[in-house]
mmCIF file of N, CA and C in Angstrom:
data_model
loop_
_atom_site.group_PDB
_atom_site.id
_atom_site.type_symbol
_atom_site.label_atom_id
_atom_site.label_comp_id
_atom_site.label_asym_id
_atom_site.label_seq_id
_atom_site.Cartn_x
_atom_site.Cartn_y
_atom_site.Cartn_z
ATOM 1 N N UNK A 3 10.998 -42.688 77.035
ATOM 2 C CA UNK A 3 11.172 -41.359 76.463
ATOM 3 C C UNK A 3 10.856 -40.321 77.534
ATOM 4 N N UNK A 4 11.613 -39.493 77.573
ATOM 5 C CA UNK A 4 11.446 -38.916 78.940
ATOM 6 C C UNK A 4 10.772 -37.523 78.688
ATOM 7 N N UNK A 5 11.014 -37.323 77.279
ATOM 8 C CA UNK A 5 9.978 -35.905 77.028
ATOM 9 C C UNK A 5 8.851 -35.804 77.000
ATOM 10 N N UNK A 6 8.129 -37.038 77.578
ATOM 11 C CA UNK A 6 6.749 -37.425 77.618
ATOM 12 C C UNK A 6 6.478 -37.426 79.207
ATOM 13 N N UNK A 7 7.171 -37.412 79.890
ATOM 14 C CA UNK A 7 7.038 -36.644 81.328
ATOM 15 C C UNK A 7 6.688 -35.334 81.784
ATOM 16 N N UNK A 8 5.401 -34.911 82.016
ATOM 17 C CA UNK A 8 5.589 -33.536 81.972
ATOM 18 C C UNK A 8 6.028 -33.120 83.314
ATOM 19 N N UNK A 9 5.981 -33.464 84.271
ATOM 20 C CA UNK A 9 6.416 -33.502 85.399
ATOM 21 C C UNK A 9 7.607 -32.433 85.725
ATOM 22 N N UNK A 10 8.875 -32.776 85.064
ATOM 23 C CA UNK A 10 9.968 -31.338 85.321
ATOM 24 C C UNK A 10 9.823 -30.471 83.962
ATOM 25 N N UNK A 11 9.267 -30.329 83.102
ATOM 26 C CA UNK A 11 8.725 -29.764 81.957
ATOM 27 C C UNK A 11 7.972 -28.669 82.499
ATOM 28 N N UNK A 12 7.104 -29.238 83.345
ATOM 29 C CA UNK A 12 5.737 -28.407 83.685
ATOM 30 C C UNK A 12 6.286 -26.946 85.123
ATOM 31 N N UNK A 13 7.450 -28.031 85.593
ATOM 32 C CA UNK A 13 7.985 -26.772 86.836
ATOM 33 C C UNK A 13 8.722 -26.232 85.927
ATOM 34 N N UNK A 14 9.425 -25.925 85.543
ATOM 35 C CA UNK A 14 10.444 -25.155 84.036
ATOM 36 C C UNK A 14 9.712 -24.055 83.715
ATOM 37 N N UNK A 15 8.717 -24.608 83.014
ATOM 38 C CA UNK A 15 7.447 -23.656 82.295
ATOM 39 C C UNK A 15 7.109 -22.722 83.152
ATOM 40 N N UNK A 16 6.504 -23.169 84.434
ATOM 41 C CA UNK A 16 6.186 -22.723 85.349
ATOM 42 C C UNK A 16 6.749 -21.696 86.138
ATOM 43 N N UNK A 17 8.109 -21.996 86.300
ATOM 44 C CA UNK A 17 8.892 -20.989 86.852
ATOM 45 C C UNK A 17 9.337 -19.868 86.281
ATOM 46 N N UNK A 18 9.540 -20.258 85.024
ATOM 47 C CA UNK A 18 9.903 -19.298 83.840
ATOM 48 C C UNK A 18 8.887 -18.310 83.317
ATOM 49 N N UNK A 19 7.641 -18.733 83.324
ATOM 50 C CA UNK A 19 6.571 -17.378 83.468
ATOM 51 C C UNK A 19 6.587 -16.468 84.770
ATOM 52 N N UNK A 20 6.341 -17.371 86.236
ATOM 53 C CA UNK A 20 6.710 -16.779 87.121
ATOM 54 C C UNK A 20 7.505 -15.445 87.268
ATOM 55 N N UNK A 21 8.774 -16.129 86.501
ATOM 56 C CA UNK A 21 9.866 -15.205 86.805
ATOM 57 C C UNK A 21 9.457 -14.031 85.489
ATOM 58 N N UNK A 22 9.018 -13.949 84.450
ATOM 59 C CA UNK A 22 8.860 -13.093 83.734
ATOM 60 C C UNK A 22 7.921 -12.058 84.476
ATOM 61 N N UNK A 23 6.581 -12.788 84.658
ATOM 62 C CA UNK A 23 5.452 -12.015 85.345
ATOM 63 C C UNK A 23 6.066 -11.316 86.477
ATOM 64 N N UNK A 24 6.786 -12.003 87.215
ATOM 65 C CA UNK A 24 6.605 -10.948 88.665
ATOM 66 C C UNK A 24 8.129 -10.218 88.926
ATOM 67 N N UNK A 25 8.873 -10.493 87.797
ATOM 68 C CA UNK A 25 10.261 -9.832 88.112
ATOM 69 C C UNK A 25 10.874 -9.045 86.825
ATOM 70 N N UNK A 26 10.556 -9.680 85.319
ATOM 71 C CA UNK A 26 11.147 -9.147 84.440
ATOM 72 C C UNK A 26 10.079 -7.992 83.836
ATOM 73 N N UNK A 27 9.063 -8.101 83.585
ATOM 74 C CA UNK A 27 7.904 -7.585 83.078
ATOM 75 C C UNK A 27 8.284 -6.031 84.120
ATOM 76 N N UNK A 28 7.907 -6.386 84.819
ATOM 77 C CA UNK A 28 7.554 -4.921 85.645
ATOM 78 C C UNK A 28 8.583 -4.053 85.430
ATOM 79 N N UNK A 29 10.301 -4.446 85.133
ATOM 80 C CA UNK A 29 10.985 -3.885 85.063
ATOM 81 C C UNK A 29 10.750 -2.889 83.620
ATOM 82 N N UNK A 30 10.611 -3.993 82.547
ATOM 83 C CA UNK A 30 10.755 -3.600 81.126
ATOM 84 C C UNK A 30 9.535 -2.441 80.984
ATOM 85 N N UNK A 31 8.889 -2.421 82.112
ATOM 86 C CA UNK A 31 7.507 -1.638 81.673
ATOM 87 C C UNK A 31 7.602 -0.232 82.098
ATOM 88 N N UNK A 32 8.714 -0.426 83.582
ATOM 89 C CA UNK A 32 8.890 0.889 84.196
ATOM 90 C C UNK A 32 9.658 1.795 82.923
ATOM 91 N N UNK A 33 10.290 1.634 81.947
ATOM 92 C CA UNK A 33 10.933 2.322 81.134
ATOM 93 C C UNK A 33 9.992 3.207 80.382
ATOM 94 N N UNK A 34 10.785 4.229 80.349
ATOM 95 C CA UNK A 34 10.340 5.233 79.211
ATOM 96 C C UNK A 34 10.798 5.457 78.183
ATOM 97 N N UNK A 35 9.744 6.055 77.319
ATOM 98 C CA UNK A 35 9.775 5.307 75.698
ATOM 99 C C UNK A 35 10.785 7.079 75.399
ATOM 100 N N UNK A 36 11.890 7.013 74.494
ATOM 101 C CA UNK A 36 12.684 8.237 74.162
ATOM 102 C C UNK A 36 11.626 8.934 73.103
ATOM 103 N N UNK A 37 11.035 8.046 72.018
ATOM 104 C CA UNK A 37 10.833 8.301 70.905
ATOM 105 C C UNK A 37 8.788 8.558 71.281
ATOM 106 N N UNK A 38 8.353 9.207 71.604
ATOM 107 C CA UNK A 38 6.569 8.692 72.071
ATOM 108 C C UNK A 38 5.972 9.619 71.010
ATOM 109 N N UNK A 39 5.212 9.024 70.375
ATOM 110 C CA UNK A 39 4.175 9.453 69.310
ATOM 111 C C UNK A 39 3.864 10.392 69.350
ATOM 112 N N UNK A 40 3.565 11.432 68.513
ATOM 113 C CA UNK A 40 2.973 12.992 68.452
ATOM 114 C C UNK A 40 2.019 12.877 67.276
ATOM 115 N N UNK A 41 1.175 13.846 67.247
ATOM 116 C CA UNK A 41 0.312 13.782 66.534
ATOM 117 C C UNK A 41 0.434 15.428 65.449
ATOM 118 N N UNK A 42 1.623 14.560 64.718
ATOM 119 C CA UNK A 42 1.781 16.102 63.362
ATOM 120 C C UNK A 42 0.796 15.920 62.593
ATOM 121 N N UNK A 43 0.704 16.879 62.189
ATOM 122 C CA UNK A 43 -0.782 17.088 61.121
ATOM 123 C C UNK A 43 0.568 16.812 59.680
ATOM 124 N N UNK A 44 -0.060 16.435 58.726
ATOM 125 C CA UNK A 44 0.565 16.035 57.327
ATOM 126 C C UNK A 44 0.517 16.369 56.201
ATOM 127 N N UNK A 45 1.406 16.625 55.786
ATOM 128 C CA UNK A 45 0.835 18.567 54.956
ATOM 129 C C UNK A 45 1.076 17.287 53.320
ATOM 130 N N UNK A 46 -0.464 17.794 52.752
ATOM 131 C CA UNK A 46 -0.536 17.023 51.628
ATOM 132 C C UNK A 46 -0.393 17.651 50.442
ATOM 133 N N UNK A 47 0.404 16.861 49.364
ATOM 134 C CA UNK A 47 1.167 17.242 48.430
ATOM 135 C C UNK A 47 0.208 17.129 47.024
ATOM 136 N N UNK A 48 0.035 18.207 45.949
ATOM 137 C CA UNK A 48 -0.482 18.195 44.922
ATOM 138 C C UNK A 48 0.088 17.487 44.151
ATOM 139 N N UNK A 49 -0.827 16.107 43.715
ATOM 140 C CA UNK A 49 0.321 15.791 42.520
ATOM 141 C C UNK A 49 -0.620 15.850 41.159
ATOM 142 N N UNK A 50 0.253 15.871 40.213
ATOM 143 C CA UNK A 50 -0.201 16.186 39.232
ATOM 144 C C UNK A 50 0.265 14.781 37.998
ATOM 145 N N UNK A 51 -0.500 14.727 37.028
ATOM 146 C CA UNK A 51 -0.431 13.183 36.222
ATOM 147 C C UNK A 51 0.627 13.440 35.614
ATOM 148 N N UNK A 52 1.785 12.309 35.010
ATOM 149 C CA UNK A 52 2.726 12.403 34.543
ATOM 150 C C UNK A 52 2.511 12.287 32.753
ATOM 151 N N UNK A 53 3.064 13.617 32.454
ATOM 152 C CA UNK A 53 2.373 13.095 30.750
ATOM 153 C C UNK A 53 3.445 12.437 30.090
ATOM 154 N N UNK A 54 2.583 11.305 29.544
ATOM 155 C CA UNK A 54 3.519 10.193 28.778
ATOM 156 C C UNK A 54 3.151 11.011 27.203
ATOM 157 N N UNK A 55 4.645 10.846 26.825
ATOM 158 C CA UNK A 55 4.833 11.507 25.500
ATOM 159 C C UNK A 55 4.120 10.727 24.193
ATOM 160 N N UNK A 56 3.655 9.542 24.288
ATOM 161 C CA UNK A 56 2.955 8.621 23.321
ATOM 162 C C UNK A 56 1.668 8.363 23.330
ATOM 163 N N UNK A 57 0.850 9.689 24.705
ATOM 164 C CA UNK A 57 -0.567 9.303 24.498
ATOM 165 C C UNK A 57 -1.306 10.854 23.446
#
């Protein structure tokens, strides 16, 4: 059974973080966000109880 080899499993893995860490990551990070959080204040609404006609 050869999936019990970790041997080319382990370079795969290996390379494939590699390549995230030192080539894809940095890219995805240099981006800027269109949408970036603000801090609105939240204008709160009076509510009032709904009268049920059967109490």
């Amino acid at each position: 059974m050869p999936q019990l080899n970790p041997s080319p499993w382990f370079f795969t893995m290996l390379l494939s973080w590699l390549t995230f860490s030192l080539i894809i990551q940095p890219k995805l990070l240099s981006f800027t966000r269109t949408n970036l959080p603000t801090s609105k204040i939240q204008a709160t609404t009076e509510t009032s109880p709904w009268p049920w006609p059967w109490t």
